[in-house]
PDB file of C-alpha atoms in Angstrom:
ATOM      1  CA  MET A   1      43.569  67.280   3.861  1.00 48.00           C
ATOM      2  CA  HIS A   2      42.574  69.833   1.354  1.00 48.00           C
ATOM      3  CA  ARG A   3      38.963  71.080   1.424  1.00 48.00           C
ATOM      4  CA  LEU A   4      39.014  70.833  -2.296  1.00 44.00           C
ATOM      5  CA  VAL A   5      39.383  67.046  -2.166  1.00 50.00           C
ATOM      6  CA  VAL A   6      36.519  66.714   0.247  1.00 50.00           C
ATOM      7  CA  SER A   7      34.312  68.990  -1.849  1.00 51.00           C
ATOM      8  CA  ALA A   8      35.080  66.974  -4.942  1.00 50.00           C
ATOM      9  CA  ILE A   9      33.992  63.804  -3.221  1.00 54.00           C
ATOM     10  CA  ALA A  10      30.720  65.497  -1.830  1.00 52.00           C
ATOM     11  CA  THR A  11      29.924  67.055  -5.242  1.00 50.00           C
ATOM     12  CA  ALA A  12      30.185  63.769  -7.062  1.00 52.00           C
ATOM     13  CA  LEU A  13      27.984  61.951  -4.600  1.00 51.00           C
ATOM     14  CA  LEU A  14      25.465  64.750  -4.571  1.00 47.00           C
ATOM     15  CA  ALA A  15      25.093  63.948  -8.262  1.00 49.00           C
ATOM     16  CA  LEU A  16      23.241  60.807  -7.306  1.00 47.00           C
ATOM     17  CA  THR A  17      20.044  62.847  -7.428  1.00 52.00           C
ATOM     18  CA  LEU A  18      18.080  61.169 -10.173  1.00 54.00           C
ATOM     19  CA  ALA A  19      14.951  62.252 -11.982  1.00 53.00           C
ATOM     20  CA  ALA A  20      12.524  59.565 -13.033  1.00 51.00           C
ATOM     21  CA  CYS A  21      10.049  60.201 -15.779  1.00 53.00           C
ATOM     22  CA  GLY A  22       8.476  58.228 -18.554  1.00 51.00           C
ATOM     23  CA  GLY A  23       9.952  54.991 -19.781  1.00 47.00           C
ATOM     24  CA  GLU A  24       9.105  51.593 -18.171  1.00 49.00           C
ATOM     25  CA  ASP A  25       6.966  51.226 -15.123  1.00 74.00           C
ATOM     26  CA  VAL A  26       6.894  54.792 -13.899  1.00 76.00           C
ATOM     27  CA  GLU A  27       5.949  53.858 -10.365  1.00 78.00           C
ATOM     28  CA  ARG A  28       8.890  51.416 -10.060  1.00 82.00           C
ATOM     29  CA  SER A  29      11.223  54.056 -11.585  1.00 81.00           C
ATOM     30  CA  ASN A  30       9.963  56.625  -9.108  1.00 81.00           C
ATOM     31  CA  ASP A  31      10.417  54.159  -6.221  1.00 85.00           C
ATOM     32  CA  TYR A  32      14.041  53.514  -7.411  1.00 87.00           C
ATOM     33  CA  VAL A  33      14.724  57.287  -7.589  1.00 83.00           C
ATOM     34  CA  ARG A  34      13.332  57.800  -4.190  1.00 84.00           C
ATOM     35  CA  ALA A  35      15.473  55.013  -2.639  1.00 88.00           C
ATOM     36  CA  VAL A  36      18.676  56.328  -4.299  1.00 86.00           C
ATOM     37  CA  ASN A  37      17.928  59.867  -3.303  1.00 81.00           C
ATOM     38  CA  ALA A  38      17.238  58.815   0.289  1.00 84.00           C
ATOM     39  CA  ALA A  39      20.663  57.133   0.419  1.00 84.00           C
ATOM     40  CA  GLN A  40      22.287  60.240  -1.124  1.00 79.00           C
ATOM     41  CA  THR A  41      20.655  62.638   1.269  1.00 78.00           C
ATOM     42  CA  SER A  42      21.829  60.729   4.282  1.00 81.00           C
ATOM     43  CA  PHE A  43      25.280  60.547   2.863  1.00 78.00           C
ATOM     44  CA  ALA A  44      25.408  64.165   1.954  1.00 74.00           C
ATOM     45  CA  GLN A  45      24.398  65.106   5.537  1.00 78.00           C
ATOM     46  CA  THR A  46      27.221  62.972   7.034  1.00 79.00           C
ATOM     47  CA  PHE A  47      29.692  64.500   4.466  1.00 74.00           C
ATOM     48  CA  ASP A  48      28.626  68.108   5.514  1.00 71.00           C
ATOM     49  CA  ARG A  49      29.256  67.242   9.106  1.00 78.00           C
ATOM     50  CA  LEU A  50      32.563  65.607   8.362  1.00 74.00           C
ATOM     51  CA  GLN A  51      33.798  68.242   5.995  1.00 69.00           C
ATOM     52  CA  SER A  52      33.699  70.816   8.833  1.00 69.00           C
ATOM     53  CA  GLN A  53      36.252  68.764  10.606  1.00 72.00           C
ATOM     54  CA  ILE A  54      38.825  69.290   7.904  1.00 68.00           C
ATOM     55  CA  THR A  55      40.817  72.471   8.096  1.00 68.00           C
ATOM     56  CA  THR A  56      43.982  73.904   6.677  1.00 72.00           C
ATOM     57  CA  SER A  57      45.499  73.452  10.094  1.00 80.00           C
ATOM     58  CA  SER A  58      44.409  69.865  10.666  1.00 78.00           C
ATOM     59  CA  THR A  59      47.270  67.432  11.151  1.00 82.00           C
ATOM     60  CA  PRO A  60      47.812  64.286   8.988  1.00 80.00           C
ATOM     61  CA  ALA A  61      46.700  62.262  11.993  1.00 83.00           C
ATOM     62  CA  GLN A  62      43.457  64.172  12.412  1.00 86.00           C
ATOM     63  CA  ASP A  63      42.937  63.913   8.516  1.00 81.00           C
ATOM     64  CA  SER A  64      43.496  60.188   8.718  1.00 84.00           C
ATOM     65  CA  ALA A  65      40.860  59.809  11.436  1.00 88.00           C
ATOM     66  CA  THR A  66      38.365  62.038   9.465  1.00 86.00           C
ATOM     67  CA  LEU A  67      39.086  59.829   6.418  1.00 87.00           C
ATOM     68  CA  GLY A  68      38.153  56.871   8.419  1.00 91.00           C
ATOM     69  CA  ARG A  69      34.785  58.360   9.208  1.00 90.00           C
ATOM     70  CA  PHE A  70      34.462  59.205   5.430  1.00 87.00           C
ATOM     71  CA  ARG A  71      35.324  55.513   4.628  1.00 91.00           C
ATOM     72  CA  ALA A  72      32.522  54.515   7.064  1.00 93.00           C
ATOM     73  CA  ALA A  73      30.014  56.900   5.296  1.00 90.00           C
ATOM     74  CA  ILE A  74      30.913  55.550   1.925  1.00 91.00           C
ATOM     75  CA  ASP A  75      30.482  51.959   3.168  1.00 95.00           C
ATOM     76  CA  ASP A  76      27.024  52.975   4.465  1.00 93.00           C
ATOM     77  CA  VAL A  77      25.849  54.530   1.311  1.00 91.00           C
ATOM     78  CA  VAL A  78      27.160  51.590  -0.769  1.00 94.00           C
ATOM     79  CA  ALA A  79      25.160  49.179   1.594  1.00 96.00           C
ATOM     80  CA  ASP A  80      22.132  51.385   1.134  1.00 94.00           C
ATOM     81  CA  LEU A  81      22.419  51.377  -2.599  1.00 94.00           C
ATOM     82  CA  ARG A  82      23.002  47.583  -2.667  1.00 96.00           C
ATOM     83  CA  ARG A  83      19.585  47.223  -0.965  1.00 95.00           C
ATOM     84  CA  VAL A  84      17.890  49.212  -3.693  1.00 94.00           C
ATOM     85  CA  ASP A  85      16.025  47.059  -6.225  1.00 93.00           C
ATOM     86  CA  PRO A  86      16.606  48.991  -9.533  1.00 93.00           C
ATOM     87  CA  PRO A  87      14.305  48.602 -12.536  1.00 91.00           C
ATOM     88  CA  ASP A  88      15.634  45.988 -14.949  1.00 90.00           C
ATOM     89  CA  SER A  89      16.405  48.700 -17.549  1.00 90.00           C
ATOM     90  CA  VAL A  90      19.056  50.231 -15.252  1.00 91.00           C
ATOM     91  CA  ARG A  91      20.233  47.264 -13.158  1.00 95.00           C
ATOM     92  CA  GLN A  92      23.675  47.122 -14.863  1.00 96.00           C
ATOM     93  CA  GLN A  93      24.068  50.872 -14.569  1.00 93.00           C
ATOM     94  CA  HIS A  94      23.006  50.796 -10.927  1.00 94.00           C
ATOM     95  CA  GLU A  95      25.740  48.149 -10.306  1.00 96.00           C
ATOM     96  CA  GLN A  96      28.255  50.383 -12.034  1.00 94.00           C
ATOM     97  CA  LEU A  97      27.138  53.293  -9.826  1.00 91.00           C
ATOM     98  CA  VAL A  98      27.579  51.209  -6.627  1.00 94.00           C
ATOM     99  CA  ALA A  99      31.080  49.981  -7.902  1.00 94.00           C
ATOM    100  CA  ALA A 100      32.122  53.600  -8.604  1.00 89.00           C
ATOM    101  CA  ILE A 101      31.042  54.796  -5.219  1.00 88.00           C
ATOM    102  CA  ARG A 102      32.767  51.785  -3.577  1.00 91.00           C
ATOM    103  CA  SER A 103      35.989  52.776  -5.312  1.00 89.00           C
ATOM    104  CA  TYR A 104      35.934  55.983  -3.250  1.00 84.00           C
ATOM    105  CA  GLY A 105      36.410  53.725  -0.265  1.00 88.00           C
ATOM    106  CA  THR A 106      39.489  52.167  -1.781  1.00 90.00           C
ATOM    107  CA  THR A 107      40.914  55.657  -2.577  1.00 87.00           C
ATOM    108  CA  VAL A 108      40.227  56.848   0.868  1.00 87.00           C
ATOM    109  CA  THR A 109      41.736  53.763   2.497  1.00 91.00           C
ATOM    110  CA  LYS A 110      44.969  54.240   0.522  1.00 88.00           C
ATOM    111  CA  ALA A 111      45.133  57.918   1.438  1.00 85.00           C
ATOM    112  CA  ARG A 112      44.407  57.214   5.000  1.00 88.00           C
ATOM    113  CA  ALA A 113      47.274  54.809   5.247  1.00 88.00           C
ATOM    114  CA  ALA A 114      49.693  57.313   3.712  1.00 86.00           C
ATOM    115  CA  PHE A 115      48.562  60.011   6.033  1.00 82.00           C
ATOM    116  CA  ARG A 116      49.683  57.973   8.981  1.00 85.00           C
ATOM    117  CA  SER A 117      53.268  58.288   7.604  1.00 83.00           C
ATOM    118  CA  LYS A 118      55.664  60.536   9.241  1.00 81.00           C
ATOM    119  CA  ASP A 119      57.118  61.361   5.818  1.00 88.00           C
ATOM    120  CA  ALA A 120      55.869  64.722   4.558  1.00 84.00           C
ATOM    121  CA  THR A 121      56.703  63.891   1.028  1.00 90.00           C
ATOM    122  CA  GLU A 122      54.572  60.777   1.235  1.00 87.00           C
ATOM    123  CA  ILE A 123      51.765  62.541   2.763  1.00 82.00           C
ATOM    124  CA  LEU A 124      51.828  65.251   0.013  1.00 81.00           C
ATOM    125  CA  ALA A 125      51.899  62.620  -2.658  1.00 87.00           C
ATOM    126  CA  ALA A 126      48.938  60.816  -1.101  1.00 82.00           C
ATOM    127  CA  ARG A 127      46.962  64.112  -1.070  1.00 79.00           C
ATOM    128  CA  THR A 128      47.764  64.677  -4.704  1.00 83.00           C
ATOM    129  CA  GLN A 129      46.903  61.059  -5.591  1.00 85.00           C
ATOM    130  CA  LEU A 130      43.596  61.353  -3.626  1.00 80.00           C
ATOM    131  CA  SER A 131      42.609  64.463  -5.460  1.00 79.00           C
ATOM    132  CA  THR A 132      43.376  62.685  -8.826  1.00 84.00           C
ATOM    133  CA  ASP A 133      41.549  59.578  -7.933  1.00 84.00           C
ATOM    134  CA  VAL A 134      38.587  61.479  -6.707  1.00 78.00           C
ATOM    135  CA  ALA A 135      38.374  63.523  -9.871  1.00 80.00           C
ATOM    136  CA  ARG A 136      38.517  60.313 -11.983  1.00 85.00           C
ATOM    137  CA  THR A 137      35.870  58.639  -9.886  1.00 83.00           C
ATOM    138  CA  SER A 138      33.636  61.716  -9.974  1.00 80.00           C
ATOM    139  CA  VAL A 139      33.625  61.508 -13.789  1.00 84.00           C
ATOM    140  CA  ARG A 140      32.645  57.802 -13.651  1.00 87.00           C
ATOM    141  CA  ILE A 141      29.766  58.559 -11.210  1.00 82.00           C
ATOM    142  CA  ASN A 142      28.516  61.498 -13.135  1.00 82.00           C
ATOM    143  CA  GLN A 143      28.585  59.387 -16.516  1.00 88.00           C
ATOM    144  CA  THR A 144      26.707  56.629 -14.793  1.00 88.00           C
ATOM    145  CA  ILE A 145      24.077  58.935 -13.271  1.00 83.00           C
ATOM    146  CA  ASP A 146      23.650  60.576 -16.779  1.00 84.00           C
ATOM    147  CA  ALA A 147      23.192  57.103 -18.261  1.00 89.00           C
ATOM    148  CA  ILE A 148      20.610  56.126 -15.652  1.00 88.00           C
ATOM    149  CA  ASN A 149      18.672  59.300 -16.180  1.00 82.00           C
ATOM    150  CA  ARG A 150      18.580  58.903 -19.937  1.00 85.00           C
ATOM    151  CA  THR A 151      17.359  55.306 -19.637  1.00 87.00           C
ATOM    152  CA  LEU A 152      14.660  56.169 -17.105  1.00 83.00           C
ATOM    153  CA  ARG A 153      13.534  58.986 -19.391  1.00 78.00           C
ATOM    154  CA  GLY A 154      13.336  56.525 -22.186  1.00 79.00           C
ATOM    155  CA  GLU A 155      16.070  58.122 -24.315  1.00 76.00           C
TER     156      GLU A 155
END
């Protein structure tokens, strides 16, 4: 798998870092931000470790196995984020964030299945589709994070 795809996933999820200030109950907002950032930090550490396992010489089977570990990491961060109790003002946006991140799991699962193929054309198409899907999801996540930040700042 191309390092670019993995980097795109990691970059989008590193964007989970939120900044609470002003707005409704500041303490509750700060607790929310801390909880989301804790989930993000754990996820980022896992991604860093897994990213090093993907090289230009890795085989589709190795990439598939690594994608399985990525999927588990995505499932973990989604579970962590579902346990977070967001302030009412960002509850809907938080659900959108969780859904966007969860969609990475679907994307990774599809690519993983294609990487098990013996057909080089199918594998290449899966890599291309994975890259496209990751870019699209990254935009959704970044837009949601921006909306959460604006709401927490009272904008």
